[in-house]
Coordinates of C-alpha atoms in Angstrom, one line a residue:
X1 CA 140.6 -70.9 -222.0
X2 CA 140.1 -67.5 -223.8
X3 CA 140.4 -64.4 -222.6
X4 CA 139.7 -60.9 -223.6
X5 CA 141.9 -58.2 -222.7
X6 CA 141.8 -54.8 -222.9
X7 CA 145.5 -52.6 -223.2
X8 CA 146.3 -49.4 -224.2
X9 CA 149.4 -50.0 -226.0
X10 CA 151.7 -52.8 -227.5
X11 CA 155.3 -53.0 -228.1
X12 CA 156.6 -51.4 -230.5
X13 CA 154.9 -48.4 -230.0
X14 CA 155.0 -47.8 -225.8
X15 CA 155.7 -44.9 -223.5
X16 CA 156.5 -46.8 -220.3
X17 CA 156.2 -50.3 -218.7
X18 CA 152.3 -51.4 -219.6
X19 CA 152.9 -52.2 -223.5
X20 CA 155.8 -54.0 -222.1
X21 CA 154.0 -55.8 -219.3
X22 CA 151.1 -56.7 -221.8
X23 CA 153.7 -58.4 -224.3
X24 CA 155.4 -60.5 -221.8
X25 CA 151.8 -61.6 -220.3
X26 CA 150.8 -62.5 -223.5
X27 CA 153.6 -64.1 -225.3
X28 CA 153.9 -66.5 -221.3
X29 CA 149.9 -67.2 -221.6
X30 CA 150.3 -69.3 -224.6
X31 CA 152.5 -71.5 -223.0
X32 CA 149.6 -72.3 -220.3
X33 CA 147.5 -72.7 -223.7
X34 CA 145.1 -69.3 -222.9
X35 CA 144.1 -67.9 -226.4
X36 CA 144.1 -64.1 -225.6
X37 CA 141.9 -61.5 -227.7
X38 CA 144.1 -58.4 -227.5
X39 CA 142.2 -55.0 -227.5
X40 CA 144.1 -51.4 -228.0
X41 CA 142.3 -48.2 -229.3
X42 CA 144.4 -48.3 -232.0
X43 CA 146.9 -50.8 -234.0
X44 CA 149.9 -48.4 -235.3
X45 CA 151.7 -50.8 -237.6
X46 CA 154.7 -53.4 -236.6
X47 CA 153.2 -55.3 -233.6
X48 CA 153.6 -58.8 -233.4
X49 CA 151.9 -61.6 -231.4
X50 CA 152.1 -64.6 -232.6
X51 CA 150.4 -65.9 -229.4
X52 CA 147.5 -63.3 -229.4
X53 CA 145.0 -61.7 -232.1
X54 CA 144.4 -58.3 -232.1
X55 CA 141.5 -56.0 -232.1
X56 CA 141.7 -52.6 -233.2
X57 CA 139.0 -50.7 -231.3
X58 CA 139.1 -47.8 -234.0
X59 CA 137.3 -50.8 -236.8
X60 CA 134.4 -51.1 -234.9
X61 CA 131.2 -48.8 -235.6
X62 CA 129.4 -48.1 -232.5
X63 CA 126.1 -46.7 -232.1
X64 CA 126.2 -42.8 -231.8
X65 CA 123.8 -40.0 -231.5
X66 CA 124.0 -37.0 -233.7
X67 CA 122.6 -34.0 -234.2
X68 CA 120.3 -33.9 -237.5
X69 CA 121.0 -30.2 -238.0
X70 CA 122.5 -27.4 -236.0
X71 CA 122.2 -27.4 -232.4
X72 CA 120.2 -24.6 -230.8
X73 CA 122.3 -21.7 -228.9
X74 CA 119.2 -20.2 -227.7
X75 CA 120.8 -20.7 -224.3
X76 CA 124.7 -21.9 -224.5
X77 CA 126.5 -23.3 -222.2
X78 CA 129.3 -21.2 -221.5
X79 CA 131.8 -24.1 -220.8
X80 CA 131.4 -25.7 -224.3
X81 CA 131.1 -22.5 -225.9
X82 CA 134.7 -22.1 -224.5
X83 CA 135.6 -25.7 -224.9
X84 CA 134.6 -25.2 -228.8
X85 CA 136.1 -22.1 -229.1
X86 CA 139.3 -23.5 -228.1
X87 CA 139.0 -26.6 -229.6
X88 CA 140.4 -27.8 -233.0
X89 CA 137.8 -29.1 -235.3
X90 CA 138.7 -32.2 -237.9
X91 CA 137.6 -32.0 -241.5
X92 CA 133.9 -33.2 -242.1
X93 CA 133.8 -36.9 -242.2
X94 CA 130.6 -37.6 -244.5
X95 CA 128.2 -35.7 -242.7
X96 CA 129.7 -35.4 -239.2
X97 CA 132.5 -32.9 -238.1
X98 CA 134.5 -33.9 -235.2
X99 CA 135.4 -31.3 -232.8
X100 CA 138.2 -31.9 -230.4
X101 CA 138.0 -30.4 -227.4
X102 CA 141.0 -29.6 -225.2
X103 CA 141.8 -31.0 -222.2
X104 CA 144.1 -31.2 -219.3
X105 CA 143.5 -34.7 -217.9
X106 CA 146.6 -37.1 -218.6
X107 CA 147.5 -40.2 -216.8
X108 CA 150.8 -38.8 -215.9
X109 CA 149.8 -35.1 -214.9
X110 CA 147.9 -34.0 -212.4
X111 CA 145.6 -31.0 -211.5
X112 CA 145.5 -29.4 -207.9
X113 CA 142.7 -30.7 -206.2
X114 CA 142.2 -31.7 -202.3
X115 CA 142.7 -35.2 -201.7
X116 CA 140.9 -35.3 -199.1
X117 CA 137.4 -34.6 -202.0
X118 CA 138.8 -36.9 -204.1
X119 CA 138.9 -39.9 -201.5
X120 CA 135.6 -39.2 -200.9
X121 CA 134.4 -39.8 -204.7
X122 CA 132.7 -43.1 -204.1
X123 CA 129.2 -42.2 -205.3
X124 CA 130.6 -41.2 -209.0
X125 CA 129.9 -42.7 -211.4
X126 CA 132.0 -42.3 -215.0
X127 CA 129.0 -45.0 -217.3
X128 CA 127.6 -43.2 -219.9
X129 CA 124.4 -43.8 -221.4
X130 CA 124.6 -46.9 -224.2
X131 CA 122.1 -46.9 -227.1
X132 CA 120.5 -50.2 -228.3
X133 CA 119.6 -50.3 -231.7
X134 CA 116.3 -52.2 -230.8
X135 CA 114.8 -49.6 -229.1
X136 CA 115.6 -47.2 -232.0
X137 CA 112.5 -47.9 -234.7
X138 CA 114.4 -47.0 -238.2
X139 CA 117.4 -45.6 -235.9
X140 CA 115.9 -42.3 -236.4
X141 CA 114.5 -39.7 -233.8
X142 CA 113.2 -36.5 -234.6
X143 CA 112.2 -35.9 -231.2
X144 CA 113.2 -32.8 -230.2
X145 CA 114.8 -31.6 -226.9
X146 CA 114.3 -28.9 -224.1
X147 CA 116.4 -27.1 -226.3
X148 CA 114.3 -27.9 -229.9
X149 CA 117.2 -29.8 -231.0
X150 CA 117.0 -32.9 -233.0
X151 CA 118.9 -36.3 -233.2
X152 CA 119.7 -39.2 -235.4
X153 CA 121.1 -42.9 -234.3
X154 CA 124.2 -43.9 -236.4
X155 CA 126.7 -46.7 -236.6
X156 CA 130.5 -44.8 -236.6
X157 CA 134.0 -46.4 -235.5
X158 CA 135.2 -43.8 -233.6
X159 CA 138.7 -42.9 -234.5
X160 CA 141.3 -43.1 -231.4
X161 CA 144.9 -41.6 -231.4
X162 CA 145.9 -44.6 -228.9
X163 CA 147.9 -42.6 -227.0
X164 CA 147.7 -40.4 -223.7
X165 CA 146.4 -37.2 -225.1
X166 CA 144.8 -34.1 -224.2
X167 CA 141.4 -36.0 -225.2
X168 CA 142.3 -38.9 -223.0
X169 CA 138.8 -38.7 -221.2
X170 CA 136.6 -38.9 -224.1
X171 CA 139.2 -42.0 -225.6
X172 CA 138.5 -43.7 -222.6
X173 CA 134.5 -43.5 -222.7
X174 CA 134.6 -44.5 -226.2
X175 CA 136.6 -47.3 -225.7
X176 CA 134.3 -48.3 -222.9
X177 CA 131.3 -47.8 -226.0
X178 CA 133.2 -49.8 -228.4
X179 CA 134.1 -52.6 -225.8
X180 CA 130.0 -53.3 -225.7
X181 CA 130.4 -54.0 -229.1
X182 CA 133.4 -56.8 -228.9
X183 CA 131.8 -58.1 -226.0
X184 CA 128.6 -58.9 -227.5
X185 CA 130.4 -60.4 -231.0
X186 CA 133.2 -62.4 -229.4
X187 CA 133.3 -65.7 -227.0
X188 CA 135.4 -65.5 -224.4
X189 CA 135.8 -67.2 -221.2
X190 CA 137.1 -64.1 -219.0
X191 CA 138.2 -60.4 -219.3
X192 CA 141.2 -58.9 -218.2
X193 CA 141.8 -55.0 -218.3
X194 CA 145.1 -53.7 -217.8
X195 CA 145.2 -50.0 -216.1
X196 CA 142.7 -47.1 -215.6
X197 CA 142.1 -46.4 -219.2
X198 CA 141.0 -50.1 -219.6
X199 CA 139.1 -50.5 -216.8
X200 CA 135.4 -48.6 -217.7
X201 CA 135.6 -50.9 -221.0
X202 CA 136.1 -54.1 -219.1
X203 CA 133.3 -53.5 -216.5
X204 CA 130.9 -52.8 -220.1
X205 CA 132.2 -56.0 -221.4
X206 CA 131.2 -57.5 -218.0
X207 CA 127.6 -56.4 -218.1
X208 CA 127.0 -57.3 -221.9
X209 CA 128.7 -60.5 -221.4
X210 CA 128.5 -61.4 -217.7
X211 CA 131.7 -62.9 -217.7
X212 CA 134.0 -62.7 -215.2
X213 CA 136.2 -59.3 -214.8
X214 CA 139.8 -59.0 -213.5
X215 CA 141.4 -55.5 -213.2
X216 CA 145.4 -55.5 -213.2
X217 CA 146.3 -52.6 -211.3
X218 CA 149.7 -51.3 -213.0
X219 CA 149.8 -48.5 -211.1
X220 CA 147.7 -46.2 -209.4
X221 CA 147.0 -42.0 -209.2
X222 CA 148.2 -42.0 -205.9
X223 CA 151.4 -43.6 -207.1
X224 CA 151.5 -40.6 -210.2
X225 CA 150.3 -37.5 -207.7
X226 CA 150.5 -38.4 -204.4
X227 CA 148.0 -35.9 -202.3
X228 CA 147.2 -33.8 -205.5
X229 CA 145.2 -36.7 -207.0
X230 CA 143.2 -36.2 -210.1
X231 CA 139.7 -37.1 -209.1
X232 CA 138.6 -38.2 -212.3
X233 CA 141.2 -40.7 -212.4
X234 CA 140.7 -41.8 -208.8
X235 CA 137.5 -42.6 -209.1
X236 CA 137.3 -44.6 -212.6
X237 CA 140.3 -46.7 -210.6
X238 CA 138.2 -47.2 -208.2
X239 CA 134.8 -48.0 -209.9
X240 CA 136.7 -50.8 -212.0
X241 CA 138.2 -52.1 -208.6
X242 CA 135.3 -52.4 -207.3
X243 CA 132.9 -53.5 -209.9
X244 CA 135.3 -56.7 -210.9
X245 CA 135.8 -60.3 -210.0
X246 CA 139.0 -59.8 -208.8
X247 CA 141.9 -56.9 -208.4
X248 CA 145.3 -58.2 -209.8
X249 CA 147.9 -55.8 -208.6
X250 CA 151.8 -55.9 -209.6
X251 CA 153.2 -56.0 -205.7
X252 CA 152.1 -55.8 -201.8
X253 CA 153.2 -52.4 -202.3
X254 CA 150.2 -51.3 -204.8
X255 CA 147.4 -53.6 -202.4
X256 CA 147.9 -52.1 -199.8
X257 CA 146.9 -48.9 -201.8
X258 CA 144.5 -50.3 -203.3
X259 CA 143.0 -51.6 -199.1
X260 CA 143.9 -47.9 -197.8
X261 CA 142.9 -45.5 -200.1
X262 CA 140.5 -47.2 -202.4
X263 CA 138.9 -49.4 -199.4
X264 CA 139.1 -52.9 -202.0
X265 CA 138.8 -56.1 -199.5
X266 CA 142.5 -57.5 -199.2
X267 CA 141.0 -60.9 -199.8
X268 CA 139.7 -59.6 -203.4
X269 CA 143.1 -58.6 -204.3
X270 CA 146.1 -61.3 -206.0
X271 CA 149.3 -59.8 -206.1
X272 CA 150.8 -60.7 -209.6
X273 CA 154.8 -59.7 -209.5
X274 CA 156.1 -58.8 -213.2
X275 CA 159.0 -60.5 -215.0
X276 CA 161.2 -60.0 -217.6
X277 CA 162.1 -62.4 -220.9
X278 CA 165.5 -63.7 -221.4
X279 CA 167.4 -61.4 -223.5
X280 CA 170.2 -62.1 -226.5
X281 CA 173.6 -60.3 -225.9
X282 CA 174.1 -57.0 -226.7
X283 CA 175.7 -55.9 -229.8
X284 CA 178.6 -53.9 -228.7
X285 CA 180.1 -53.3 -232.3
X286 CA 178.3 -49.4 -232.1
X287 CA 178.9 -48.3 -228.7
X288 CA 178.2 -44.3 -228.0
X289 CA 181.9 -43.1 -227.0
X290 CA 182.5 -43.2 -223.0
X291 CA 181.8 -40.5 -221.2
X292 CA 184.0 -41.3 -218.3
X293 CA 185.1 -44.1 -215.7
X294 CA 182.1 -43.3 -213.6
X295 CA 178.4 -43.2 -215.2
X296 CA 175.3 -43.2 -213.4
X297 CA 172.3 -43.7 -214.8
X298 CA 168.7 -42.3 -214.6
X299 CA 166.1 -44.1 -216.4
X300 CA 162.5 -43.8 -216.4
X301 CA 159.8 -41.0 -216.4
X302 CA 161.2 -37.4 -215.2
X303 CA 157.9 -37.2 -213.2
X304 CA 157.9 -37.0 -209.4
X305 CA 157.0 -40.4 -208.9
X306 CA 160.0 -41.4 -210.1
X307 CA 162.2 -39.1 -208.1
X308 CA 164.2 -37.3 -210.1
X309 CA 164.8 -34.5 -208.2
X310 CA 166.4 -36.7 -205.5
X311 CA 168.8 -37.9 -208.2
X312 CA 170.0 -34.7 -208.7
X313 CA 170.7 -34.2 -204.9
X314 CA 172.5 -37.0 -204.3
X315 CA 174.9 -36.7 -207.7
X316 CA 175.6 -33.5 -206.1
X317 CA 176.9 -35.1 -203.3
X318 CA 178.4 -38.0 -205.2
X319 CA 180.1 -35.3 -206.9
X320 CA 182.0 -34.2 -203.9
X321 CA 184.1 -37.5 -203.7
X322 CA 184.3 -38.2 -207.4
X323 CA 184.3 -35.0 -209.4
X324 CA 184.6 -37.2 -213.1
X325 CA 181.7 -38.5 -212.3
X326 CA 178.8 -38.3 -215.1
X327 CA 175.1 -38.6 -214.7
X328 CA 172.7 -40.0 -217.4
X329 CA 169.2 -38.9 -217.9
X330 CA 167.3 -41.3 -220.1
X331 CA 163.4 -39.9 -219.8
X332 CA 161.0 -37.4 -220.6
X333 CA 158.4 -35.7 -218.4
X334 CA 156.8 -32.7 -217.0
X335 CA 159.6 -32.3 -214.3
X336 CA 162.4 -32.0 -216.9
X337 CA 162.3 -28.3 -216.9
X338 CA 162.4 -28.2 -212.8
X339 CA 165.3 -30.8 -213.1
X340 CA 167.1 -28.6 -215.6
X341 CA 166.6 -25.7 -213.8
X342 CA 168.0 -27.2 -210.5
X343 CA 171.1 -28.6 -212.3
X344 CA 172.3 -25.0 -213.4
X345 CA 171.6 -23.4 -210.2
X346 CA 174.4 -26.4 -208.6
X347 CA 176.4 -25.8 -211.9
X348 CA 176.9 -29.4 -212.4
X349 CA 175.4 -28.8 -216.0
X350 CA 179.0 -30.3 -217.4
X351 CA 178.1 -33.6 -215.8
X352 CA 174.7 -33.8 -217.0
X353 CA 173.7 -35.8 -220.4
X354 CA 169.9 -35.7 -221.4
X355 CA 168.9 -38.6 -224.0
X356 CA 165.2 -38.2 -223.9
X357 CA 162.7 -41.4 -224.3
X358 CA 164.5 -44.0 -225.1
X359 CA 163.5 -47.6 -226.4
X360 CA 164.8 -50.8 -228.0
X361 CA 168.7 -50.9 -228.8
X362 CA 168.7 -47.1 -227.4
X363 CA 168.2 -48.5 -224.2
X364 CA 171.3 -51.2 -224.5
X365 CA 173.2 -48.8 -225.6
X366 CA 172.8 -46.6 -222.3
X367 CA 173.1 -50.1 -220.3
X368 CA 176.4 -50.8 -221.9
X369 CA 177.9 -47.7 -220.2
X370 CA 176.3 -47.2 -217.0
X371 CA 178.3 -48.4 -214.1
X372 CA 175.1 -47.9 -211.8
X373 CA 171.6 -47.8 -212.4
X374 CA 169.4 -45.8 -209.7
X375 CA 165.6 -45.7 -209.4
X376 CA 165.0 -43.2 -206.4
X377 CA 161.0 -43.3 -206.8
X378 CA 158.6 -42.0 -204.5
X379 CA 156.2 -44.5 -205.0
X380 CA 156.6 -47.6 -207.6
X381 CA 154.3 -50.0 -208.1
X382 CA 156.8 -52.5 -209.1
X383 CA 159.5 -51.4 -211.6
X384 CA 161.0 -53.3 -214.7
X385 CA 164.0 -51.1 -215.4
X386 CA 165.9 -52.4 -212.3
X387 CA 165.5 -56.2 -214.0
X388 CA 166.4 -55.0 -217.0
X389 CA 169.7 -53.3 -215.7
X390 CA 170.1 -56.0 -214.0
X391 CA 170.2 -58.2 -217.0
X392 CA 172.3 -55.9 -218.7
X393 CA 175.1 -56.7 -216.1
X394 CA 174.4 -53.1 -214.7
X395 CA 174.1 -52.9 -210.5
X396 CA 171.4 -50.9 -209.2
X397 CA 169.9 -49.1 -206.3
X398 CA 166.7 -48.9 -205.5
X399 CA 163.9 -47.2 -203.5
X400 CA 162.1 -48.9 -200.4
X401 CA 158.9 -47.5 -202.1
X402 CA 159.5 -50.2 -204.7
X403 CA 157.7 -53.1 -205.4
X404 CA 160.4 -54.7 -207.0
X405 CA 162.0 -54.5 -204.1
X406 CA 160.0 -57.6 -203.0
X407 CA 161.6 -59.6 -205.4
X408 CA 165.1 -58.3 -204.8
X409 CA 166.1 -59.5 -201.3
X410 CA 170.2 -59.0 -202.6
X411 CA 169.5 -55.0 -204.5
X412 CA 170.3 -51.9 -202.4
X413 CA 167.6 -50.1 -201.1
X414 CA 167.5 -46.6 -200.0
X415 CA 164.4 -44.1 -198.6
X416 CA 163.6 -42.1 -201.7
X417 CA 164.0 -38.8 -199.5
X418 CA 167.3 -39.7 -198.2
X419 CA 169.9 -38.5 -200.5
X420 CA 172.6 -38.5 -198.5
X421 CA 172.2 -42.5 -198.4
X422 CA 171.6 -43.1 -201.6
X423 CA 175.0 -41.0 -202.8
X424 CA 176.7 -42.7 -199.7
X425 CA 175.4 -46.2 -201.6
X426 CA 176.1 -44.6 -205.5
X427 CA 180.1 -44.1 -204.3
X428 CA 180.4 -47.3 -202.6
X429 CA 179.5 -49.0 -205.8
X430 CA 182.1 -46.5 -207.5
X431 CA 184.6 -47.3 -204.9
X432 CA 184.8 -51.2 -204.3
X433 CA 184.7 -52.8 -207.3
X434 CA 183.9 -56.4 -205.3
X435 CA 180.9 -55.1 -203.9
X436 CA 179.5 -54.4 -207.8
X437 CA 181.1 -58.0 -208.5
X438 CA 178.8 -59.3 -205.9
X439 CA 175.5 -57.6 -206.9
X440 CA 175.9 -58.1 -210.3
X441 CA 176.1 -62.2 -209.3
X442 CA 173.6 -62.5 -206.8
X443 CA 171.1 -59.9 -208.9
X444 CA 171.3 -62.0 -212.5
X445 CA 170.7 -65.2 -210.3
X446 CA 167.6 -63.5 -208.5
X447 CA 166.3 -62.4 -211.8
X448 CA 166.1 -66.2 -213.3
X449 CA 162.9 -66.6 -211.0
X450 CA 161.7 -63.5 -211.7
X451 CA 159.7 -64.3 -215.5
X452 CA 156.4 -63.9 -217.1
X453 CA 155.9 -67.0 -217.0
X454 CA 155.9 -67.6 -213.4
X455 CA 153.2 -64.4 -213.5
X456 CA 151.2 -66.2 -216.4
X457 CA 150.9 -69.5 -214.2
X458 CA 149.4 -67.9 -211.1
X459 CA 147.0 -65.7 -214.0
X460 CA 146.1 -69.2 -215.6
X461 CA 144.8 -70.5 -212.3
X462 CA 142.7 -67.3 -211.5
X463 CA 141.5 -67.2 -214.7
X464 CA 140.1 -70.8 -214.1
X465 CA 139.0 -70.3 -210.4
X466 CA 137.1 -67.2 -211.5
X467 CA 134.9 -69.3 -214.3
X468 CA 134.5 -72.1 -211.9
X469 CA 132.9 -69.6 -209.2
X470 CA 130.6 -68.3 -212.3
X471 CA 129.4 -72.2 -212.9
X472 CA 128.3 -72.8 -209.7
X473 CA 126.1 -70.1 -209.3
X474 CA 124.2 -70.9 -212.9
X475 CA 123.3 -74.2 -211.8
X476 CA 122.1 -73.3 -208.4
X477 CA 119.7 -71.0 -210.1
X478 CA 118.7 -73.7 -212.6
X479 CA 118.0 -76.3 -209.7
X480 CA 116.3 -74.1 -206.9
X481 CA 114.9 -70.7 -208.4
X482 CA 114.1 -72.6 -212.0
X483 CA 115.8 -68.9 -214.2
X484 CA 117.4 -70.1 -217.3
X485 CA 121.1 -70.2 -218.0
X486 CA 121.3 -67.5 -220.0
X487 CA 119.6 -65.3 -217.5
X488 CA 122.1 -66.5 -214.6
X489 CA 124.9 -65.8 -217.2
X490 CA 123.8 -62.1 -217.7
X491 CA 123.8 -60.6 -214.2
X492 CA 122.6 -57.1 -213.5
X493 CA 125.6 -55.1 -212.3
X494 CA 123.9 -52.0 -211.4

């Protein structure tokens, strides 16, 4: 079995849970003996699969229209005159210049818009037009436009910056453009696409390939904004949700998203819980000095899906019964200055420690003096920091709006809004030193059945259902309507 998968980043170089979810998946599918061909814009230096090969989408030329000489501004458009003006243009490359253009969109911001609109998205349609190089004679047209503008047909790699960008948008097309290109040069058995940026260049692998498409839903824009969705966002989610084989999403939590607000059949969707790998003790030879008897922590995305802001209400309540107490903010995000902001006006500044993003040994280091680990998210798909916590030998608290909470029968769970619980539950674990005993035990046995492999096993068997519902199609065709195989294996999506 081989499988092509499209991600958007790879550990070493990550920014939350995907590039960590993607390792794990990988490294457990080689067990199950599934070759995976690992795609990612761009290949940064230092990552290491031994059980996966990767692609570096910024390698592969693509086929690319460009102007033959200057375009014609008899009649401008005034939004990419002001996109251009504001732009930042690139130093010639041969003879094209790049101009970047800037841009808002961002899978972790949003921009104000009526959800109601953006619900209501479901004739959009994000494809862009493709170019095939047999239907360019000499891959030259001097065939002007409405405009008098002419064009030439070239083969460029596009160069991506991998990451998540003011020029997100365009990154995604291309990568949808350049996924034509590795679908039509590779053999592979099925594709797998990890998240919203992935998902326009699986369903263009699907269509040059016809192989069949799996979306893993990671998380969702209405898990990031709520109400104020971005509708761009929303809809590519829900064009690759509803163009593939099957939806693979990380808890019951994120399907029955998926059923209510994207309207994907519950029978299409497999729920897929994450895991975490086994982990080496700690070094504790460099520990940061202690910054008291009483540390909670805060780690994750300063967004407000994460819940930040209801961290800060319930230290200050925590506060009230255990003035040393310390809080720990290990994160970066657009609500950092609103968090900051909020701390000073309650003047609990002196009990307030901001790390900013943290990785790697970082991370241990923040585990090795946390007495409590709390996750007070609005919405959480599933959530690997609690298991990793939890590994650490750290109790935690989680939200209700957790999927991880599925898998955590023995963790305390809180509504994200209620703050007066969740400081009620942060002292009580301060307080009674048996009841932390008792997480701590019960937690690190849950987490022994909660692994990547376990999530690769149930992946292995859709991976071979779906190419056993593709055979049987091919040779009813062959037997009853006489088409060929390789026109039953090329099916027209659209």
């Amino acid at each position: 079995m081989k499988v092509l998968m499209f991600g958007w980043e790879f550990p070493p170089h990550i920014s939350g849970g995907l590039g960590t979810a993607c390792a794990g998946l990988t490294h457990a599918l080689d067990k199950e003996n599934v070759e995976v061909l690992f795609v990612v814009p761009k290949l940064h230096g230092g990552e290491k699969a031994v059980h996966a090969s990767f692609i570096d989408a910024s390698h592969i030329p693509i086929l690319q229209q460009k102007p033959t000489a200057p375009l014609n501004t008899r009649n401008p458009d005034p939004g990419i005159q002001k996109s251009l003006k504001e732009g930042k243009s690139a130093k010639p490359k041969g003879n094209i210049q790049r101009i970047e253009v800037s841009s808002l969109l961002s899978p972790y911001t949003s921009v104000l818009s009526d959800a109601r609109t953006a619900y209501g998205l479901e004739s959009w349609n994000y494809f862009f037009d493709t170019f095939d190089e047999r239907t360019i004679p000499g891959r030259r047209s001097h065939s002007p436009n409405v405009n008098g503008d002419t064009f030439e047909y070239v083969k460029e790699a596009y160069t991506f910056s991998g990451t998540y960008g003011p020029n997100l948008l365009e990154e995604v097309q291309r990568y949808a453009q350049t996924a034509r290109e590795i679908a039509a040069e590779n053999i592979f058995d099925v594709i797998h696409a990890h998240d919203w940026m992935t998902f326009l260049a699986g369903v263009q692998a699907k269509k040059i390939s016809g192989k069949p498409l799996i979306v893993h839903v990671h998380a969702t824009e209405i898990d990031r904004s709520g109400k104020q969705v971005n509708p761009q966002i929303f809809a590519i989610e829900k064009q690759g949700m509803m163009l593939a084989d099957k939806v693979v999403t990380v808890s019951n939590w994120t399907k029955n998203i998926a059923v209510k607000y994207y309207a994907i059949d519950p029978d299409k969707i497999e729920v897929v819980h994450n895991g975490i790998n086994p982990k080496p003790n700690f070094d504790t030879d460099a520990l940061p000095p202690p910054l008291g008897s009483h540390i909670v922590t805060f780690l994750g995305r300063i967004t407000h899906q994460k819940g930040p802001m209801y961290f800060v209400e319930a230290a200050r309540r925590v506060l009230e019964k255990f003035p040393d107490a310390h809080f720990v903010v290990a994160g970066s995000g657009d609500q950092l200055p609103l968090m900051i902001e909020r701390i000073a006006a309650l003047r609990l500044s002196d009990h307030f420690h901001f790390t900013g993003f943290l990785k790697g040994v970082d991370i241990d280091r923040v585990w090795s003096i946390s007495n409590v680990y709390v996750m007070p998210s609005v919405s959480e798909p599933f959530g690997i920091a609690p298991l990793e916590a939890i590994q650490a030998g750290v109790p935690v608290i989680i939200s209700r709006q957790a999927g991880v909470s599925e898998v955590m029968p023995h963790a305390i769970k809180v509504d994200f809004w209620n703050s007066e619980a969740l400081a009620e539950a942060i002292c009580n674990l301060l307080r009674f030193k048996s009841l932390t005993n008792t997480l701590k035990k019960n937690s690190a046995e849950e987490i022994k059945s909660i692994t990547w492999d376990k999530a690769a096993k149930k992946l292995t068997t859709l991976y071979y259902e779906l190419t056993k519902k593709q055979e049987k199609p091919e040779k009813s065709d062959l037997l009853l309507s006489g088409s060929s195989a390789k026109k039953a294996a090329h099916p027209a999506l659209f």
